[in-house]
PDB file of C-alpha atoms in Angstrom:
ATOM      1  CA  ASP A 248     -16.161 -38.229   5.164  1.00 81.00           C
ATOM      2  CA  SER A 249     -13.142 -37.167   3.207  1.00 85.00           C
ATOM      3  CA  GLY A 250     -12.141 -40.686   2.005  1.00 92.00           C
ATOM      4  CA  VAL A 251      -8.820 -40.442   3.757  1.00 96.00           C
ATOM      5  CA  THR A 252      -8.550 -43.087   6.605  1.00 97.00           C
ATOM      6  CA  GLN A 253      -6.055 -42.690   9.485  1.00 97.00           C
ATOM      7  CA  THR A 254      -5.357 -45.415  12.013  1.00 97.00           C
ATOM      8  CA  PRO A 255      -5.110 -45.436  14.931  1.00 97.00           C
ATOM      9  CA  LYS A 256      -7.426 -42.586  16.034  1.00 96.00           C
ATOM     10  CA  HIS A 257      -5.798 -42.477  19.499  1.00 97.00           C
ATOM     11  CA  LEU A 258      -2.534 -43.681  20.782  1.00 97.00           C
ATOM     12  CA  ILE A 259      -0.830 -43.444  24.119  1.00 98.00           C
ATOM     13  CA  THR A 260       2.633 -44.511  24.610  1.00 97.00           C
ATOM     14  CA  ALA A 261       5.705 -43.934  26.771  1.00 97.00           C
ATOM     15  CA  THR A 262       8.726 -41.817  26.168  1.00 98.00           C
ATOM     16  CA  GLY A 263      11.362 -43.710  24.216  1.00 97.00           C
ATOM     17  CA  GLN A 264       8.957 -45.760  22.319  1.00 98.00           C
ATOM     18  CA  ARG A 265       8.185 -46.101  18.569  1.00 98.00           C
ATOM     19  CA  VAL A 266       4.830 -45.883  16.938  1.00 98.00           C
ATOM     20  CA  THR A 267       3.562 -46.200  13.397  1.00 98.00           C
ATOM     21  CA  LEU A 268       0.712 -44.139  12.055  1.00 98.00           C
ATOM     22  CA  ARG A 269      -1.072 -45.366   9.069  1.00 98.00           C
ATOM     23  CA  CYS A 270      -2.877 -43.459   6.210  1.00 98.00           C
ATOM     24  CA  SER A 271      -4.903 -44.752   3.299  1.00 97.00           C
ATOM     25  CA  PRO A 272      -5.411 -41.954   0.750  1.00 96.00           C
ATOM     26  CA  ARG A 273      -8.682 -41.542  -1.291  1.00 94.00           C
ATOM     27  CA  SER A 274      -9.014 -43.746  -4.098  1.00 92.00           C
ATOM     28  CA  GLY A 275      -7.035 -42.576  -6.985  1.00 88.00           C
ATOM     29  CA  ASP A 276      -5.031 -40.023  -5.022  1.00 91.00           C
ATOM     30  CA  LEU A 277      -1.286 -40.428  -5.752  1.00 91.00           C
ATOM     31  CA  SER A 278       0.029 -37.829  -3.372  1.00 90.00           C
ATOM     32  CA  VAL A 279       0.149 -38.195   0.554  1.00 93.00           C
ATOM     33  CA  TYR A 280       0.903 -35.459   2.906  1.00 92.00           C
ATOM     34  CA  TRP A 281       1.693 -35.663   6.675  1.00 95.00           C
ATOM     35  CA  TYR A 282       1.212 -32.730   9.067  1.00 95.00           C
ATOM     36  CA  GLN A 283       1.653 -32.315  12.811  1.00 97.00           C
ATOM     37  CA  GLN A 284      -0.579 -30.027  15.089  1.00 96.00           C
ATOM     38  CA  SER A 285       0.568 -29.312  18.471  1.00 94.00           C
ATOM     39  CA  LEU A 286       0.019 -26.647  21.103  1.00 89.00           C
ATOM     40  CA  ASP A 287       3.606 -25.610  20.967  1.00 88.00           C
ATOM     41  CA  GLN A 288       4.475 -25.696  17.374  1.00 88.00           C
ATOM     42  CA  GLY A 289       1.117 -25.019  15.703  1.00 92.00           C
ATOM     43  CA  LEU A 290       0.428 -26.801  12.463  1.00 93.00           C
ATOM     44  CA  GLN A 291       3.417 -28.113  10.551  1.00 93.00           C
ATOM     45  CA  PHE A 292       4.039 -29.665   7.283  1.00 91.00           C
ATOM     46  CA  LEU A 293       6.148 -32.832   7.723  1.00 94.00           C
ATOM     47  CA  ILE A 294       6.526 -34.511   4.470  1.00 92.00           C
ATOM     48  CA  GLN A 295       4.784 -35.441   1.095  1.00 90.00           C
ATOM     49  CA  TYR A 296       4.941 -38.501  -1.075  1.00 91.00           C
ATOM     50  CA  TYR A 297       3.822 -38.929  -4.601  1.00 89.00           C
ATOM     51  CA  ASN A 298       3.363 -42.364  -6.057  1.00 91.00           C
ATOM     52  CA  GLY A 299       5.957 -43.781  -3.770  1.00 93.00           C
ATOM     53  CA  GLU A 300       8.477 -41.254  -3.933  1.00 91.00           C
ATOM     54  CA  GLU A 301       9.307 -38.461  -1.494  1.00 90.00           C
ATOM     55  CA  ARG A 302       8.445 -35.029  -3.146  1.00 85.00           C
ATOM     56  CA  ALA A 303       8.805 -32.488  -0.450  1.00 85.00           C
ATOM     57  CA  LYS A 304      10.064 -32.394   3.152  1.00 86.00           C
ATOM     58  CA  GLY A 305       9.062 -29.939   5.899  1.00 87.00           C
ATOM     59  CA  ASN A 306       9.941 -29.779   9.474  1.00 84.00           C
ATOM     60  CA  ILE A 307      10.344 -33.402   9.964  1.00 92.00           C
ATOM     61  CA  LEU A 308      12.665 -34.618  12.663  1.00 94.00           C
ATOM     62  CA  GLU A 309      15.268 -37.073  12.007  1.00 95.00           C
ATOM     63  CA  ARG A 310      13.636 -39.524  14.571  1.00 97.00           C
ATOM     64  CA  PHE A 311      10.642 -39.363  12.223  1.00 97.00           C
ATOM     65  CA  SER A 312      10.479 -41.270   8.867  1.00 97.00           C
ATOM     66  CA  ALA A 313       7.659 -41.960   6.227  1.00 97.00           C
ATOM     67  CA  GLN A 314       7.144 -44.064   3.325  1.00 97.00           C
ATOM     68  CA  GLN A 315       4.466 -44.690   0.726  1.00 97.00           C
ATOM     69  CA  PHE A 316       3.735 -48.196  -0.268  1.00 97.00           C
ATOM     70  CA  PRO A 317       3.035 -49.518  -3.790  1.00 96.00           C
ATOM     71  CA  ASP A 318      -0.629 -49.692  -2.756  1.00 95.00           C
ATOM     72  CA  LEU A 319      -0.364 -45.896  -2.028  1.00 96.00           C
ATOM     73  CA  HIS A 320      -0.953 -46.184   1.622  1.00 97.00           C
ATOM     74  CA  SER A 321       1.549 -44.285   3.753  1.00 98.00           C
ATOM     75  CA  GLU A 322       2.983 -44.794   7.152  1.00 98.00           C
ATOM     76  CA  LEU A 323       4.560 -42.364   9.387  1.00 98.00           C
ATOM     77  CA  ASN A 324       7.163 -43.878  12.011  1.00 98.00           C
ATOM     78  CA  LEU A 325       7.945 -41.892  14.997  1.00 98.00           C
ATOM     79  CA  SER A 326      10.755 -43.271  17.219  1.00 97.00           C
ATOM     80  CA  SER A 327      12.625 -42.348  20.523  1.00 97.00           C
ATOM     81  CA  LEU A 328       9.330 -40.517  21.367  1.00 98.00           C
ATOM     82  CA  GLU A 329       9.616 -37.557  23.644  1.00 97.00           C
ATOM     83  CA  LEU A 330       6.969 -35.642  25.575  1.00 96.00           C
ATOM     84  CA  GLY A 331       6.944 -32.783  22.966  1.00 95.00           C
ATOM     85  CA  ASP A 332       5.807 -35.202  20.276  1.00 97.00           C
ATOM     86  CA  SER A 333       2.395 -35.351  21.523  1.00 97.00           C
ATOM     87  CA  ALA A 334       0.258 -33.835  18.880  1.00 97.00           C
ATOM     88  CA  LEU A 335      -2.339 -34.579  16.371  1.00 97.00           C
ATOM     89  CA  TYR A 336      -0.968 -35.960  13.173  1.00 98.00           C
ATOM     90  CA  PHE A 337      -2.877 -35.387   9.969  1.00 96.00           C
ATOM     91  CA  CYS A 338      -2.602 -37.300   6.753  1.00 96.00           C
ATOM     92  CA  ALA A 339      -4.013 -35.807   3.635  1.00 93.00           C
ATOM     93  CA  SER A 340      -4.085 -36.878   0.079  1.00 92.00           C
ATOM     94  CA  SER A 341      -4.580 -35.196  -3.428  1.00 88.00           C
ATOM     95  CA  VAL A 342      -4.874 -36.447  -7.058  1.00 81.00           C
ATOM     96  CA  SER A 343      -1.550 -35.237  -8.219  1.00 68.00           C
ATOM     97  CA  ARG A 344       1.586 -33.492  -7.312  1.00 63.00           C
ATOM     98  CA  LEU A 345       1.511 -29.981  -5.951  1.00 58.00           C
ATOM     99  CA  GLY A 346       1.677 -27.643  -8.900  1.00 49.00           C
ATOM    100  CA  ASP A 347      -1.304 -28.755 -10.716  1.00 51.00           C
ATOM    101  CA  LEU A 348      -3.942 -26.277 -10.695  1.00 43.00           C
ATOM    102  CA  GLY A 349      -7.158 -26.872  -8.885  1.00 48.00           C
ATOM    103  CA  ASN A 350      -6.641 -30.149  -7.213  1.00 64.00           C
ATOM    104  CA  THR A 351      -8.191 -30.466  -3.773  1.00 78.00           C
ATOM    105  CA  ILE A 352      -6.468 -31.750  -0.674  1.00 84.00           C
ATOM    106  CA  TYR A 353      -8.403 -33.997   1.397  1.00 90.00           C
ATOM    107  CA  PHE A 354      -7.536 -34.629   5.181  1.00 92.00           C
ATOM    108  CA  GLY A 355      -8.039 -37.503   7.490  1.00 95.00           C
ATOM    109  CA  GLU A 356      -9.490 -37.008  10.830  1.00 94.00           C
ATOM    110  CA  GLY A 357      -6.027 -37.328  12.371  1.00 96.00           C
ATOM    111  CA  SER A 358      -4.277 -39.580  14.898  1.00 97.00           C
ATOM    112  CA  TRP A 359      -3.986 -38.315  18.309  1.00 97.00           C
ATOM    113  CA  LEU A 360      -0.596 -39.277  19.900  1.00 98.00           C
ATOM    114  CA  THR A 361      -0.012 -38.775  23.576  1.00 97.00           C
ATOM    115  CA  VAL A 362       3.508 -39.444  24.903  1.00 97.00           C
ATOM    116  CA  VAL A 363       3.489 -40.057  28.723  1.00 97.00           C
TER     117      VAL A 363
ATOM    118  CA  ALA B  98      12.757 -17.016   4.296  1.00 78.00           C
ATOM    119  CA  GLN B  99       9.229 -17.849   4.237  1.00 86.00           C
ATOM    120  CA  LYS B 100       6.682 -16.645   6.713  1.00 92.00           C
ATOM    121  CA  VAL B 101       2.982 -16.458   6.986  1.00 96.00           C
ATOM    122  CA  THR B 102       1.377 -14.009   9.553  1.00 97.00           C
ATOM    123  CA  GLN B 103      -2.196 -14.031  10.720  1.00 98.00           C
ATOM    124  CA  ALA B 104      -2.119 -11.139  13.011  1.00 95.00           C
ATOM    125  CA  GLN B 105      -5.645 -11.682  14.196  1.00 97.00           C
ATOM    126  CA  THR B 106      -5.620 -14.413  16.958  1.00 96.00           C
ATOM    127  CA  GLU B 107      -9.316 -14.358  17.641  1.00 97.00           C
ATOM    128  CA  ILE B 108     -12.342 -12.573  16.064  1.00 97.00           C
ATOM    129  CA  SER B 109     -15.734 -12.392  17.297  1.00 97.00           C
ATOM    130  CA  VAL B 110     -18.737 -11.307  15.163  1.00 97.00           C
ATOM    131  CA  VAL B 111     -22.433 -11.543  15.438  1.00 97.00           C
ATOM    132  CA  GLU B 112     -24.274 -13.792  12.930  1.00 97.00           C
ATOM    133  CA  LYS B 113     -24.965 -12.089   9.475  1.00 97.00           C
ATOM    134  CA  GLU B 114     -21.982  -9.762   9.859  1.00 97.00           C
ATOM    135  CA  ASP B 115     -19.265  -9.989   7.223  1.00 97.00           C
ATOM    136  CA  VAL B 116     -15.713 -10.707   8.509  1.00 97.00           C
ATOM    137  CA  THR B 117     -12.341 -10.616   6.918  1.00 97.00           C
ATOM    138  CA  LEU B 118      -9.418 -12.707   8.063  1.00 98.00           C
ATOM    139  CA  ASP B 119      -5.946 -11.375   7.092  1.00 98.00           C
ATOM    140  CA  CYS B 120      -3.074 -13.300   5.854  1.00 98.00           C
ATOM    141  CA  VAL B 121       0.305 -11.634   4.978  1.00 98.00           C
ATOM    142  CA  TYR B 122       3.148 -13.891   3.677  1.00 96.00           C
ATOM    143  CA  GLU B 123       6.777 -13.473   2.828  1.00 94.00           C
ATOM    144  CA  THR B 124       8.721 -15.613   0.382  1.00 90.00           C
ATOM    145  CA  ARG B 125      11.457 -14.897  -2.152  1.00 88.00           C
ATOM    146  CA  ASP B 126      10.230 -17.443  -4.579  1.00 85.00           C
ATOM    147  CA  THR B 127       8.505 -16.412  -7.588  1.00 84.00           C
ATOM    148  CA  THR B 128       6.407 -19.547  -7.903  1.00 84.00           C
ATOM    149  CA  TYR B 129       4.278 -20.282  -4.705  1.00 88.00           C
ATOM    150  CA  TYR B 130       0.807 -21.348  -3.668  1.00 88.00           C
ATOM    151  CA  LEU B 131      -1.330 -19.926  -1.048  1.00 92.00           C
ATOM    152  CA  PHE B 132      -3.964 -21.903   0.830  1.00 92.00           C
ATOM    153  CA  TRP B 133      -6.798 -21.583   3.340  1.00 94.00           C
ATOM    154  CA  TYR B 134      -7.944 -24.163   5.605  1.00 94.00           C
ATOM    155  CA  LYS B 135     -10.686 -24.405   8.186  1.00 95.00           C
ATOM    156  CA  GLN B 136     -10.649 -26.408  11.349  1.00 95.00           C
ATOM    157  CA  PRO B 137     -14.041 -26.448  13.102  1.00 95.00           C
ATOM    158  CA  PRO B 138     -14.397 -27.441  16.705  1.00 93.00           C
ATOM    159  CA  SER B 139     -14.739 -31.123  15.800  1.00 90.00           C
ATOM    160  CA  GLY B 140     -10.999 -30.959  14.853  1.00 91.00           C
ATOM    161  CA  GLU B 141     -10.881 -32.013  11.225  1.00 91.00           C
ATOM    162  CA  LEU B 142      -8.951 -29.848   8.677  1.00 92.00           C
ATOM    163  CA  VAL B 143     -10.783 -28.843   5.655  1.00 91.00           C
ATOM    164  CA  PHE B 144      -9.302 -27.496   2.573  1.00 89.00           C
ATOM    165  CA  LEU B 145     -10.810 -24.207   1.256  1.00 91.00           C
ATOM    166  CA  ILE B 146      -8.839 -22.853  -1.387  1.00 88.00           C
ATOM    167  CA  ARG B 147      -5.527 -22.802  -3.184  1.00 86.00           C
ATOM    168  CA  ARG B 148      -4.222 -19.806  -5.335  1.00 87.00           C
ATOM    169  CA  ASN B 149      -0.932 -19.937  -7.224  1.00 85.00           C
ATOM    170  CA  SER B 150       1.299 -16.894  -7.446  1.00 87.00           C
ATOM    171  CA  PHE B 151       0.553 -16.316 -11.228  1.00 85.00           C
ATOM    172  CA  ASP B 152      -3.169 -15.823 -10.682  1.00 80.00           C
ATOM    173  CA  GLU B 153      -4.243 -12.686  -8.947  1.00 80.00           C
ATOM    174  CA  GLN B 154      -7.889 -13.026  -9.704  1.00 79.00           C
ATOM    175  CA  ASN B 155     -10.134 -12.930  -6.808  1.00 81.00           C
ATOM    176  CA  GLU B 156     -12.163 -15.898  -5.969  1.00 81.00           C
ATOM    177  CA  ILE B 157     -15.745 -16.161  -4.823  1.00 82.00           C
ATOM    178  CA  SER B 158     -17.409 -19.419  -3.622  1.00 85.00           C
ATOM    179  CA  GLY B 159     -20.792 -18.800  -2.166  1.00 90.00           C
ATOM    180  CA  ARG B 160     -20.366 -16.647   1.064  1.00 93.00           C
ATOM    181  CA  TYR B 161     -16.520 -17.044   0.867  1.00 93.00           C
ATOM    182  CA  SER B 162     -14.354 -14.781  -1.134  1.00 92.00           C
ATOM    183  CA  TRP B 163     -10.661 -14.484  -1.304  1.00 92.00           C
ATOM    184  CA  ASN B 164      -8.532 -11.304  -2.309  1.00 93.00           C
ATOM    185  CA  PHE B 165      -5.027 -12.152  -3.310  1.00 93.00           C
ATOM    186  CA  GLN B 166      -2.744  -9.019  -3.922  1.00 93.00           C
ATOM    187  CA  LYS B 167       0.969  -9.613  -4.631  1.00 92.00           C
ATOM    188  CA  SER B 168       1.902  -6.044  -4.225  1.00 92.00           C
ATOM    189  CA  THR B 169       0.941  -6.183  -0.555  1.00 95.00           C
ATOM    190  CA  SER B 170       1.937  -9.860  -0.138  1.00 95.00           C
ATOM    191  CA  SER B 171      -1.652 -10.589   1.270  1.00 96.00           C
ATOM    192  CA  PHE B 172      -4.289 -13.370   0.698  1.00 95.00           C
ATOM    193  CA  ASN B 173      -7.150 -12.177   2.753  1.00 96.00           C
ATOM    194  CA  PHE B 174     -10.267 -14.206   3.259  1.00 95.00           C
ATOM    195  CA  THR B 175     -13.893 -12.793   3.689  1.00 96.00           C
ATOM    196  CA  ILE B 176     -16.949 -14.472   4.872  1.00 96.00           C
ATOM    197  CA  THR B 177     -20.058 -12.621   3.960  1.00 96.00           C
ATOM    198  CA  ALA B 178     -23.190 -12.943   6.116  1.00 97.00           C
ATOM    199  CA  SER B 179     -21.439 -15.158   8.768  1.00 97.00           C
ATOM    200  CA  GLN B 180     -23.180 -18.053  10.299  1.00 97.00           C
ATOM    201  CA  VAL B 181     -22.618 -19.966  13.517  1.00 97.00           C
ATOM    202  CA  VAL B 182     -21.252 -22.861  11.501  1.00 96.00           C
ATOM    203  CA  ASP B 183     -18.436 -20.658  10.386  1.00 97.00           C
ATOM    204  CA  SER B 184     -17.044 -20.736  13.727  1.00 97.00           C
ATOM    205  CA  ALA B 185     -13.770 -22.427  13.466  1.00 98.00           C
ATOM    206  CA  VAL B 186      -9.974 -21.882  13.355  1.00 97.00           C
ATOM    207  CA  TYR B 187      -8.828 -20.688   9.886  1.00 98.00           C
ATOM    208  CA  PHE B 188      -5.245 -21.300   8.707  1.00 96.00           C
ATOM    209  CA  CYS B 189      -3.505 -19.508   5.861  1.00 96.00           C
ATOM    210  CA  ALA B 190      -0.618 -21.493   4.443  1.00 93.00           C
ATOM    211  CA  LEU B 191       2.231 -20.851   1.767  1.00 92.00           C
ATOM    212  CA  THR B 192       3.955 -23.502  -0.253  1.00 87.00           C
ATOM    213  CA  SER B 193       6.899 -22.677  -2.250  1.00 81.00           C
ATOM    214  CA  ARG B 194       9.758 -24.509  -3.780  1.00 72.00           C
ATOM    215  CA  ASN B 195      13.062 -24.725  -2.116  1.00 64.00           C
ATOM    216  CA  THR B 196      15.990 -27.165  -1.799  1.00 60.00           C
ATOM    217  CA  GLY B 197      14.522 -30.683  -1.545  1.00 58.00           C
ATOM    218  CA  GLY B 198      11.218 -29.692  -3.173  1.00 64.00           C
ATOM    219  CA  PHE B 199       7.991 -27.739  -2.175  1.00 71.00           C
ATOM    220  CA  LYS B 200       7.768 -26.654   1.570  1.00 77.00           C
ATOM    221  CA  THR B 201       4.663 -25.488   3.306  1.00 85.00           C
ATOM    222  CA  ILE B 202       4.391 -23.410   6.205  1.00 89.00           C
ATOM    223  CA  PHE B 203       1.249 -22.283   8.115  1.00 93.00           C
ATOM    224  CA  GLY B 204       0.216 -19.283   9.936  1.00 96.00           C
ATOM    225  CA  ALA B 205      -0.686 -19.548  13.547  1.00 96.00           C
ATOM    226  CA  GLY B 206      -4.473 -19.366  12.681  1.00 97.00           C
ATOM    227  CA  THR B 207      -7.354 -17.072  13.490  1.00 98.00           C
ATOM    228  CA  ARG B 208     -10.098 -18.339  15.702  1.00 97.00           C
ATOM    229  CA  LEU B 209     -13.455 -17.206  14.464  1.00 98.00           C
ATOM    230  CA  PHE B 210     -16.384 -17.041  16.915  1.00 97.00           C
ATOM    231  CA  VAL B 211     -19.900 -16.382  15.245  1.00 97.00           C
ATOM    232  CA  LYS B 212     -22.544 -15.536  17.812  1.00 96.00           C
ATOM    233  CA  ALA B 213     -26.138 -16.215  17.060  1.00 95.00           C
TER     234      ALA B 213
END
C-alpha cells in the first residue's frame, strides 16, 4: 500500500459527461501529480500541484482541469468526455517539489475510466 | 524537443539471466531528471529510481543497477539474476524544465517476461 488513495477505482460514463477523480496523497506529501495511461497514448504526465499551486503542466487537455485543496487532496475534472478519454488515471505524491534529490514518488492504484 | 526512446518493446529471459533495458533520451535542457518505473501485471506503478543530470554515478540497489551516461544520452537499467517477479512493463521517463515548469515524458515501455 503506497498510502496514496484514489477514488473511484472504476467509472463508466457516457460521452459528453463530466467526471471528477479524487486523490488523497500520502500523509505529509505536498506534491500531487496526475498521469494518464491509455492504449493509444501510452503513459502521459498531465499536471503537478505543490501545496495548492500548479507547478508543472504536461499534456493536459483544455477539457481537463485539476486543483489541490488546502487539505492537500486533489481532484482531476474531466469534462465533455470523449471515447478517447478512456484510460487509467494515476495520481502520485511526493514530499516536495521536483528538484529535491532523493525523494520518492508514490503512486495510487489508479482510477479506471471507461467512456461509452 | 524532448524524447524518450525505449527501443525494446518486449524482452523474454529465463530466470537467473541478467537483462538490460535500454533508455535513450533527448533534451536540450542542462538540468533534467531521469526515472525508471515498474508496472507489474497488477497494474500499479512503482517508482524505482530518479537520477538528476548532474550526477552520473551509477546506482545499485540489490539486483537492480542503473547506468547513466550523458555522453550517449542513455540511462540503462540492468536486472541481475532475474526472477519471475520481475516480469512487468518498465518505463523510462525524462523530466526537464520548460515554459510553465517541469514537464515529464515517458518512453513507450519495455515489457519484460521472466520465465521460470
